[in-house]
Amino acid sequence: MSVPGLIRLLLLPLSLLAGLPAGGAQPAEPVRIGVTGPYSGSNGVIGLSMREGVRIAAAQINAEGGVLGRRLVLVERDDQSSNERGAQIAQALIQDDGIVAAVGLASTGVALASQHLYQRARIPMLTAVAGGSLITRQFQPPEHLDNFIFRTAPSDALQARRMVEDAVDGLRRKRLAIFHDATNYGQLGRDDLQLALQARQLQPVAVERLPQHDAEMLAVLHRVHQAGADALLVYGAGAGLHRIASANAKLGLRLPLIGSWPFALPGLLEGAERAAEGTRIPQSFIPAESQGRRQAFLEAWRRTTGTDRIPVPPAAAQGYDALLLLAAAIRQAGSTEGDRIRDALENLRTPVEGVVMVYDRPFSRDNHETFIHSRQLAMGEVRQGQVMFAYDEERRRAARQ
């Protein structure tokens, strides 16, 4: 080896040197991580944002020497938001691709259809987007000895609670109407909103399914207004979200809209145009200039994608954080064996600095959720087609991170 080459080698961080083969030995086998989500179809924008966040985290981890002296390799699979395909992918990742853990899942239906396969194989799954409240509860003790399903996304129940808090405490509204779409997501969200209202000793003035046609939407919204509603809680995942915003503007009602997080999806905001102005939306992560780890993530996104715009910021941030937590657990476990990774996740000794939050012992045997309080969610507000912080206090707090 030349002298300059030797100098460059000596200047390498020890974490990178640990991954170099000794003599003529083969490099250590990579650590294979499954990354599953919708990368095409109507929910592709969510899955692609999540996947890019995971990729940025993997690149960062590998640049620092990987885990246990081994590189992370992402095994990416498109579930197309299909429950059947999601289950098939989980089976293939476990049996054919040799993964040691997985991150991903944007759809609650796909999660519930596939996560029992990870559980049976004793392979940890960190759900990064899907919000169904049942996701982390299916395999809880004492009914099940061990639970291999974790989550870095806020549950729907927690999001519904934050929506009600903002309506009642933030906007000072108490005569609330609930609108929901016909999907499982929308109907379960309706139930979560009703429970959140009951906890505040309130009842909705109306509960309506989002109509499919504009004329019917106008009639229903007029009827709800006549019933005395002073704000609208809207839970859904489709085009009905921008229709209700447009109908609200067309009737000149100016009723405050508080929507579930898909209200922030680019296509829905563009469909509603100015009608969505002022809509409130709970968010785990809102891109904003700051001095710390959030700014570093935004700069990494810019370098990697060539654009400042993150289509679905919460999905990207939660995917990024999920892989950081998984890598920290593997390092602590000193192993890629599923039981030892699970045990490390439940007992993380060193805080992990993520984009969404700093994770200080985020999981335990009885809790596999990183979000446990509604106030961990910020309230976003649509301004000129962008989701910004609704409250200066929350914006300042994020800027310090």
PDB file of N, CA and C in Angstrom, residues 125-130 136 149-155 158 284 314 317-326 345-346 348 352 354-364 366-377:
ATOM      1  N   MET A 125     -41.101  -5.692  14.119  1.00  0.00           N
ATOM      2  CA  MET A 125     -41.624  -4.798  13.098  1.00  0.00           C
ATOM      3  C   MET A 125     -41.888  -3.448  13.754  1.00  0.00           C
ATOM      4  N   LEU A 126     -41.281  -2.391  13.197  1.00  0.00           N
ATOM      5  CA  LEU A 126     -41.544  -1.038  13.668  1.00  0.00           C
ATOM      6  C   LEU A 126     -42.455  -0.354  12.651  1.00  0.00           C
ATOM      7  N   THR A 127     -43.716  -0.219  13.004  1.00  0.00           N
ATOM      8  CA  THR A 127     -44.693   0.419  12.132  1.00  0.00           C
ATOM      9  C   THR A 127     -44.453   1.921  12.135  1.00  0.00           C
ATOM     10  N   ALA A 128     -44.284   2.487  10.930  1.00  0.00           N
ATOM     11  CA  ALA A 128     -43.852   3.878  10.836  1.00  0.00           C
ATOM     12  C   ALA A 128     -44.955   4.862  10.464  1.00  0.00           C
ATOM     13  N   VAL A 129     -46.102   4.383   9.963  1.00  0.00           N
ATOM     14  CA  VAL A 129     -47.139   5.321   9.524  1.00  0.00           C
ATOM     15  C   VAL A 129     -48.537   4.906   9.974  1.00  0.00           C
ATOM     16  N   ALA A 130     -48.916   3.655   9.803  1.00  0.00           N
ATOM     17  CA  ALA A 130     -50.290   3.221  10.075  1.00  0.00           C
ATOM     18  C   ALA A 130     -50.697   3.562  11.504  1.00  0.00           C
ATOM     19  N   THR A 136     -50.582  -2.191  17.835  1.00  0.00           N
ATOM     20  CA  THR A 136     -49.609  -2.654  18.830  1.00  0.00           C
ATOM     21  C   THR A 136     -50.256  -3.437  19.961  1.00  0.00           C
ATOM     22  N   ILE A 149     -44.338  -6.194  17.843  1.00  0.00           N
ATOM     23  CA  ILE A 149     -44.834  -5.092  17.030  1.00  0.00           C
ATOM     24  C   ILE A 149     -44.683  -3.782  17.802  1.00  0.00           C
ATOM     25  N   PHE A 150     -43.939  -2.835  17.209  1.00  0.00           N
ATOM     26  CA  PHE A 150     -43.696  -1.519  17.803  1.00  0.00           C
ATOM     27  C   PHE A 150     -44.187  -0.444  16.831  1.00  0.00           C
ATOM     28  N   ARG A 151     -44.263   0.810  17.304  1.00  0.00           N
ATOM     29  CA  ARG A 151     -44.738   1.858  16.399  1.00  0.00           C
ATOM     30  C   ARG A 151     -44.089   3.203  16.704  1.00  0.00           C
ATOM     31  N   THR A 152     -43.750   3.947  15.622  1.00  0.00           N
ATOM     32  CA  THR A 152     -43.237   5.314  15.761  1.00  0.00           C
ATOM     33  C   THR A 152     -44.232   6.337  15.243  1.00  0.00           C
ATOM     34  N   ALA A 153     -45.449   5.924  14.920  1.00  0.00           N
ATOM     35  CA  ALA A 153     -46.506   6.823  14.457  1.00  0.00           C
ATOM     36  C   ALA A 153     -47.538   7.006  15.560  1.00  0.00           C
ATOM     37  N   PRO A 154     -48.198   8.156  15.631  1.00  0.00           N
ATOM     38  CA  PRO A 154     -49.257   8.335  16.620  1.00  0.00           C
ATOM     39  C   PRO A 154     -50.486   7.513  16.256  1.00  0.00           C
ATOM     40  N   SER A 155     -51.128   6.932  17.237  1.00  0.00           N
ATOM     41  CA  SER A 155     -52.334   6.148  16.987  1.00  0.00           C
ATOM     42  C   SER A 155     -53.487   7.063  16.599  1.00  0.00           C
ATOM     43  N   LEU A 158     -55.073   8.785  19.581  1.00  0.00           N
ATOM     44  CA  LEU A 158     -54.336   9.937  20.070  1.00  0.00           C
ATOM     45  C   LEU A 158     -54.557  11.147  19.161  1.00  0.00           C
ATOM     46  N   SER A 284     -47.121  14.999  13.449  1.00  0.00           N
ATOM     47  CA  SER A 284     -45.972  14.607  14.273  1.00  0.00           C
ATOM     48  C   SER A 284     -44.734  15.412  13.909  1.00  0.00           C
ATOM     49  N   PRO A 314     -44.628  13.888   7.952  1.00  0.00           N
ATOM     50  CA  PRO A 314     -44.669  12.946   9.077  1.00  0.00           C
ATOM     51  C   PRO A 314     -44.222  11.539   8.692  1.00  0.00           C
ATOM     52  N   ALA A 317     -40.355  11.512   8.431  1.00  0.00           N
ATOM     53  CA  ALA A 317     -39.699  11.629   9.729  1.00  0.00           C
ATOM     54  C   ALA A 317     -39.887  10.373  10.575  1.00  0.00           C
ATOM     55  N   GLN A 318     -41.087   9.820  10.567  1.00  0.00           N
ATOM     56  CA  GLN A 318     -41.355   8.616  11.363  1.00  0.00           C
ATOM     57  C   GLN A 318     -40.603   7.408  10.810  1.00  0.00           C
ATOM     58  N   GLY A 319     -40.441   7.329   9.478  1.00  0.00           N
ATOM     59  CA  GLY A 319     -39.647   6.259   8.896  1.00  0.00           C
ATOM     60  C   GLY A 319     -38.185   6.379   9.277  1.00  0.00           C
ATOM     61  N   TYR A 320     -37.662   7.601   9.216  1.00  0.00           N
ATOM     62  CA  TYR A 320     -36.277   7.873   9.604  1.00  0.00           C
ATOM     63  C   TYR A 320     -36.034   7.456  11.054  1.00  0.00           C
ATOM     64  N   ASP A 321     -36.920   7.889  11.942  1.00  0.00           N
ATOM     65  CA  ASP A 321     -36.745   7.593  13.364  1.00  0.00           C
ATOM     66  C   ASP A 321     -36.866   6.101  13.655  1.00  0.00           C
ATOM     67  N   ALA A 322     -37.753   5.420  12.929  1.00  0.00           N
ATOM     68  CA  ALA A 322     -37.933   3.982  13.156  1.00  0.00           C
ATOM     69  C   ALA A 322     -36.629   3.225  12.928  1.00  0.00           C
ATOM     70  N   LEU A 323     -35.910   3.580  11.861  1.00  0.00           N
ATOM     71  CA  LEU A 323     -34.662   2.867  11.586  1.00  0.00           C
ATOM     72  C   LEU A 323     -33.581   3.239  12.602  1.00  0.00           C
ATOM     73  N   LEU A 324     -33.547   4.492  13.054  1.00  0.00           N
ATOM     74  CA  LEU A 324     -32.580   4.861  14.090  1.00  0.00           C
ATOM     75  C   LEU A 324     -32.811   4.059  15.366  1.00  0.00           C
ATOM     76  N   LEU A 325     -34.075   3.893  15.753  1.00  0.00           N
ATOM     77  CA  LEU A 325     -34.390   3.120  16.955  1.00  0.00           C
ATOM     78  C   LEU A 325     -34.009   1.658  16.782  1.00  0.00           C
ATOM     79  N   LEU A 326     -34.281   1.122  15.604  1.00  0.00           N
ATOM     80  CA  LEU A 326     -33.948  -0.274  15.342  1.00  0.00           C
ATOM     81  C   LEU A 326     -32.436  -0.483  15.388  1.00  0.00           C
ATOM     82  N   LEU A 345     -35.208  -3.146  22.412  1.00  0.00           N
ATOM     83  CA  LEU A 345     -36.178  -2.077  22.139  1.00  0.00           C
ATOM     84  C   LEU A 345     -36.987  -1.744  23.387  1.00  0.00           C
ATOM     85  N   GLU A 346     -37.352  -2.767  24.142  1.00  0.00           N
ATOM     86  CA  GLU A 346     -38.143  -2.545  25.351  1.00  0.00           C
ATOM     87  C   GLU A 346     -37.312  -1.971  26.495  1.00  0.00           C
ATOM     88  N   LEU A 348     -34.227   0.237  25.964  1.00  0.00           N
ATOM     89  CA  LEU A 348     -33.149   1.056  25.392  1.00  0.00           C
ATOM     90  C   LEU A 348     -32.503   1.910  26.484  1.00  0.00           C
ATOM     91  N   VAL A 352     -32.081   8.143  21.962  1.00  0.00           N
ATOM     92  CA  VAL A 352     -31.892   8.222  20.509  1.00  0.00           C
ATOM     93  C   VAL A 352     -32.448   9.560  20.029  1.00  0.00           C
ATOM     94  N   GLY A 354     -33.987  11.478  17.464  1.00  0.00           N
ATOM     95  CA  GLY A 354     -34.698  11.379  16.207  1.00  0.00           C
ATOM     96  C   GLY A 354     -35.106  12.734  15.690  1.00  0.00           C
ATOM     97  N   VAL A 355     -35.863  12.732  14.597  1.00  0.00           N
ATOM     98  CA  VAL A 355     -36.373  13.976  14.027  1.00  0.00           C
ATOM     99  C   VAL A 355     -37.649  14.401  14.736  1.00  0.00           C
ATOM    100  N   VAL A 356     -38.520  13.444  15.017  1.00  0.00           N
ATOM    101  CA  VAL A 356     -39.789  13.756  15.658  1.00  0.00           C
ATOM    102  C   VAL A 356     -39.576  14.138  17.120  1.00  0.00           C
ATOM    103  N   MET A 357     -38.708  13.411  17.815  1.00  0.00           N
ATOM    104  CA  MET A 357     -38.458  13.660  19.229  1.00  0.00           C
ATOM    105  C   MET A 357     -37.153  12.983  19.632  1.00  0.00           C
ATOM    106  N   VAL A 358     -36.693  13.261  20.851  1.00  0.00           N
ATOM    107  CA  VAL A 358     -35.620  12.488  21.468  1.00  0.00           C
ATOM    108  C   VAL A 358     -36.284  11.330  22.193  1.00  0.00           C
ATOM    109  N   TYR A 359     -35.856  10.113  21.876  1.00  0.00           N
ATOM    110  CA  TYR A 359     -36.480   8.916  22.434  1.00  0.00           C
ATOM    111  C   TYR A 359     -35.678   8.443  23.639  1.00  0.00           C
ATOM    112  N   ASP A 360     -36.192   8.722  24.822  1.00  0.00           N
ATOM    113  CA  ASP A 360     -35.546   8.318  26.071  1.00  0.00           C
ATOM    114  C   ASP A 360     -36.379   7.185  26.672  1.00  0.00           C
ATOM    115  N   ARG A 361     -35.893   5.956  26.528  1.00  0.00           N
ATOM    116  CA  ARG A 361     -36.632   4.759  26.936  1.00  0.00           C
ATOM    117  C   ARG A 361     -38.066   4.808  26.384  1.00  0.00           C
ATOM    118  N   PRO A 362     -38.212   4.863  25.064  1.00  0.00           N
ATOM    119  CA  PRO A 362     -39.544   5.052  24.476  1.00  0.00           C
ATOM    120  C   PRO A 362     -40.476   3.871  24.642  1.00  0.00           C
ATOM    121  N   PHE A 363     -39.912   2.662  24.739  1.00  0.00           N
ATOM    122  CA  PHE A 363     -40.736   1.462  24.825  1.00  0.00           C
ATOM    123  C   PHE A 363     -40.496   0.747  26.153  1.00  0.00           C
ATOM    124  N   SER A 364     -41.470  -0.067  26.511  1.00  0.00           N
ATOM    125  CA  SER A 364     -41.323  -0.964  27.655  1.00  0.00           C
ATOM    126  C   SER A 364     -42.051  -2.256  27.300  1.00  0.00           C
ATOM    127  N   ASP A 366     -44.796  -3.267  28.409  1.00  0.00           N
ATOM    128  CA  ASP A 366     -46.237  -3.020  28.327  1.00  0.00           C
ATOM    129  C   ASP A 366     -46.611  -1.909  27.360  1.00  0.00           C
ATOM    130  N   ASN A 367     -45.639  -1.167  26.856  1.00  0.00           N
ATOM    131  CA  ASN A 367     -45.927  -0.065  25.938  1.00  0.00           C
ATOM    132  C   ASN A 367     -44.999  -0.129  24.728  1.00  0.00           C
ATOM    133  N   HIS A 368     -45.569  -0.282  23.545  1.00  0.00           N
ATOM    134  CA  HIS A 368     -44.789  -0.321  22.311  1.00  0.00           C
ATOM    135  C   HIS A 368     -45.092   0.879  21.426  1.00  0.00           C
ATOM    136  N   GLU A 369     -45.514   1.984  22.028  1.00  0.00           N
ATOM    137  CA  GLU A 369     -45.840   3.212  21.309  1.00  0.00           C
ATOM    138  C   GLU A 369     -44.859   4.316  21.695  1.00  0.00           C
ATOM    139  N   THR A 370     -44.340   5.046  20.699  1.00  0.00           N
ATOM    140  CA  THR A 370     -43.514   6.214  21.026  1.00  0.00           C
ATOM    141  C   THR A 370     -44.378   7.415  21.376  1.00  0.00           C
ATOM    142  N   PHE A 371     -45.607   7.476  20.844  1.00  0.00           N
ATOM    143  CA  PHE A 371     -46.537   8.562  21.160  1.00  0.00           C
ATOM    144  C   PHE A 371     -47.513   8.072  22.223  1.00  0.00           C
ATOM    145  N   ILE A 372     -47.477   8.689  23.389  1.00  0.00           N
ATOM    146  CA  ILE A 372     -48.381   8.281  24.460  1.00  0.00           C
ATOM    147  C   ILE A 372     -49.215   9.458  24.972  1.00  0.00           C
ATOM    148  N   HIS A 373     -48.856  10.686  24.615  1.00  0.00           N
ATOM    149  CA  HIS A 373     -49.599  11.873  25.029  1.00  0.00           C
ATOM    150  C   HIS A 373     -50.031  12.656  23.793  1.00  0.00           C
ATOM    151  N   SER A 374     -51.254  13.177  23.801  1.00  0.00           N
ATOM    152  CA  SER A 374     -51.745  13.931  22.646  1.00  0.00           C
ATOM    153  C   SER A 374     -50.916  15.177  22.393  1.00  0.00           C
ATOM    154  N   ARG A 375     -50.344  15.755  23.439  1.00  0.00           N
ATOM    155  CA  ARG A 375     -49.575  16.997  23.267  1.00  0.00           C
ATOM    156  C   ARG A 375     -48.207  16.752  22.636  1.00  0.00           C
ATOM    157  N   GLN A 376     -47.861  15.487  22.416  1.00  0.00           N
ATOM    158  CA  GLN A 376     -46.658  15.223  21.621  1.00  0.00           C
ATOM    159  C   GLN A 376     -46.892  15.577  20.149  1.00  0.00           C
ATOM    160  N   LEU A 377     -48.156  15.711  19.768  1.00  0.00           N
ATOM    161  CA  LEU A 377     -48.507  16.110  18.404  1.00  0.00           C
ATOM    162  C   LEU A 377     -48.664  17.613  18.334  1.00  0.00           C
TER     163      LEU A 377
END
